[in-house]
């Protein structure tokens, strides 16, 4: 994910790609909302890591997409939870409350400014 941030930053600045500690530091600072969202989503659903890795291999693109994929998977899994009893309803609501900070970040205008145009279409699915 951090490598995707470095690549995106270097593309935006039209510089020769180079991986160095200073580029990593600056990219991590600029894209911290996306990295924080990814971290939060992975804390909620650690098993999402393997799904994201598979998707990343399919795409073959260096663009950062892990945060959008992770949040999307978390939302889809939450939508599939049964809500036929009080206990299940409480579980569903707890999951929604846990996801809310991620969704608020992802759906904010400042967040979409950090995403490549190709990934903006994924916001519609969330």
CSV table of C-alpha atoms in Angstrom, one decimal:
chain,number,residue,atom,x,y,z
A,1,UNK,CA,0.0,0.0,0.0
A,2,UNK,CA,2.8,2.4,0.9
A,3,UNK,CA,4.5,1.6,-2.4
A,4,UNK,CA,1.3,2.6,-4.2
A,5,UNK,CA,1.4,5.9,-2.4
A,6,UNK,CA,4.9,6.6,-3.4
A,7,UNK,CA,4.2,5.7,-7.0
A,8,UNK,CA,1.1,7.9,-7.0
A,9,UNK,CA,3.0,10.9,-5.5
A,10,UNK,CA,5.8,10.5,-8.0
A,11,UNK,CA,3.4,10.3,-10.9
A,12,UNK,CA,1.6,13.4,-9.7
A,13,UNK,CA,4.9,15.3,-9.4
A,14,UNK,CA,6.1,13.9,-12.8
A,15,UNK,CA,9.5,12.8,-11.4
A,16,UNK,CA,11.6,9.7,-12.1
A,17,UNK,CA,10.4,6.8,-9.9
A,18,UNK,CA,12.7,6.2,-7.0
A,19,UNK,CA,12.1,4.3,-3.8
A,20,UNK,CA,13.9,5.9,-0.9
A,21,UNK,CA,13.2,6.5,2.8
A,22,UNK,CA,12.4,10.2,2.1
A,23,UNK,CA,9.9,9.3,-0.6
A,24,UNK,CA,8.3,6.7,1.7
A,25,UNK,CA,8.1,9.3,4.5
A,26,UNK,CA,6.5,12.0,2.4
A,27,UNK,CA,4.0,9.7,0.7
A,28,UNK,CA,3.0,8.2,4.0
A,29,UNK,CA,2.4,11.7,5.4
A,30,UNK,CA,0.3,12.8,2.3
A,31,UNK,CA,-1.7,9.6,2.0
A,32,UNK,CA,-2.1,9.1,5.8
A,33,UNK,CA,-5.9,9.2,5.6
A,34,UNK,CA,-5.9,6.3,3.2
A,35,UNK,CA,-3.3,4.3,5.1
A,36,UNK,CA,-5.3,5.0,8.4
A,37,UNK,CA,-8.5,3.8,6.7
A,38,UNK,CA,-6.7,0.6,5.5
A,39,UNK,CA,-5.3,0.0,9.0
A,40,UNK,CA,-8.8,0.5,10.6
A,41,UNK,CA,-10.5,-1.9,8.1
A,42,UNK,CA,-7.8,-4.5,8.6
A,43,UNK,CA,-8.2,-4.3,12.4
A,44,UNK,CA,-11.9,-4.9,12.0
A,45,UNK,CA,-11.5,-7.8,9.6
A,46,UNK,CA,-7.9,-9.2,9.5
A,47,UNK,CA,-8.9,-12.0,7.1
A,48,UNK,CA,-9.4,-9.4,4.4
A,49,UNK,CA,-5.6,-9.3,3.9
A,50,UNK,CA,-5.6,-12.5,1.8
A,51,UNK,CA,-8.5,-11.3,-0.3
A,52,UNK,CA,-6.8,-8.0,-1.0
A,53,UNK,CA,-3.5,-9.7,-1.9
A,54,UNK,CA,-5.4,-11.9,-4.4
A,55,UNK,CA,-7.1,-8.8,-5.9
A,56,UNK,CA,-3.8,-6.9,-6.1
A,57,UNK,CA,-2.2,-9.8,-8.1
A,58,UNK,CA,-5.2,-9.8,-10.5
A,59,UNK,CA,-5.0,-6.0,-11.1
A,60,UNK,CA,-1.2,-5.9,-11.6
A,61,UNK,CA,-1.5,-2.1,-11.3
A,62,UNK,CA,0.8,-0.2,-8.9
A,63,UNK,CA,-2.0,2.1,-7.9
A,64,UNK,CA,-3.0,2.0,-4.2
A,65,UNK,CA,-6.4,0.3,-4.0
A,66,UNK,CA,-6.1,-1.7,-0.8
A,67,UNK,CA,-8.0,0.8,1.3
A,68,UNK,CA,-11.0,0.9,-1.0
A,69,UNK,CA,-11.0,-2.9,-1.4
A,70,UNK,CA,-10.8,-3.4,2.4
A,71,UNK,CA,-13.7,-1.0,3.2
A,72,UNK,CA,-15.8,-2.4,0.3
A,73,UNK,CA,-15.3,-6.0,1.6
A,74,UNK,CA,-16.1,-5.0,5.2
A,75,UNK,CA,-19.3,-3.3,4.0
A,76,UNK,CA,-20.3,-6.3,1.9
A,77,UNK,CA,-19.7,-8.7,4.7
A,78,UNK,CA,-21.7,-6.5,7.1
A,79,UNK,CA,-24.6,-6.3,4.6
A,80,UNK,CA,-24.7,-10.2,4.6
A,81,UNK,CA,-25.1,-10.5,8.3
A,82,UNK,CA,-28.5,-12.0,9.4
A,83,UNK,CA,-30.7,-9.7,11.4
A,84,UNK,CA,-33.5,-12.0,12.6
A,85,UNK,CA,-33.0,-11.7,16.3
A,86,UNK,CA,-32.2,-9.1,18.9
A,87,UNK,CA,-28.7,-10.5,19.3
A,88,UNK,CA,-28.0,-10.5,15.5
A,89,UNK,CA,-29.4,-7.0,15.3
A,90,UNK,CA,-27.0,-5.9,18.1
A,91,UNK,CA,-24.1,-7.5,16.3
A,92,UNK,CA,-25.1,-5.8,13.0
A,93,UNK,CA,-25.3,-2.4,14.7
A,94,UNK,CA,-22.0,-2.9,16.4
A,95,UNK,CA,-20.4,-3.7,13.0
A,96,UNK,CA,-22.0,-0.6,11.5
A,97,UNK,CA,-20.7,1.6,14.4
A,98,UNK,CA,-17.2,0.1,13.9
A,99,UNK,CA,-17.3,0.8,10.1
A,100,UNK,CA,-18.7,4.3,10.4
A,101,UNK,CA,-15.3,6.1,10.8
A,102,UNK,CA,-13.9,4.4,7.7
A,103,UNK,CA,-17.0,5.2,5.7
A,104,UNK,CA,-17.0,8.8,6.8
A,105,UNK,CA,-13.4,9.2,5.7
A,106,UNK,CA,-13.8,7.3,2.4
A,107,UNK,CA,-16.9,9.3,1.4
A,108,UNK,CA,-15.3,12.7,2.2
A,109,UNK,CA,-14.3,15.0,-0.7
A,110,UNK,CA,-10.8,15.4,0.7
A,111,UNK,CA,-10.4,11.6,0.6
A,112,UNK,CA,-11.4,11.3,-3.1
A,113,UNK,CA,-8.8,13.9,-3.9
A,114,UNK,CA,-6.2,11.4,-2.8
A,115,UNK,CA,-7.5,8.7,-5.1
A,116,UNK,CA,-6.7,8.1,-8.8
A,117,UNK,CA,-9.7,8.7,-11.1
A,118,UNK,CA,-10.0,5.0,-11.9
A,119,UNK,CA,-10.8,4.2,-8.3
A,120,UNK,CA,-13.3,6.9,-7.8
A,121,UNK,CA,-15.9,4.7,-9.4
A,122,UNK,CA,-15.5,2.1,-6.6
A,123,UNK,CA,-16.9,4.7,-4.2
A,124,UNK,CA,-20.3,4.3,-5.8
A,125,UNK,CA,-20.3,0.6,-4.8
A,126,UNK,CA,-19.7,1.4,-1.1
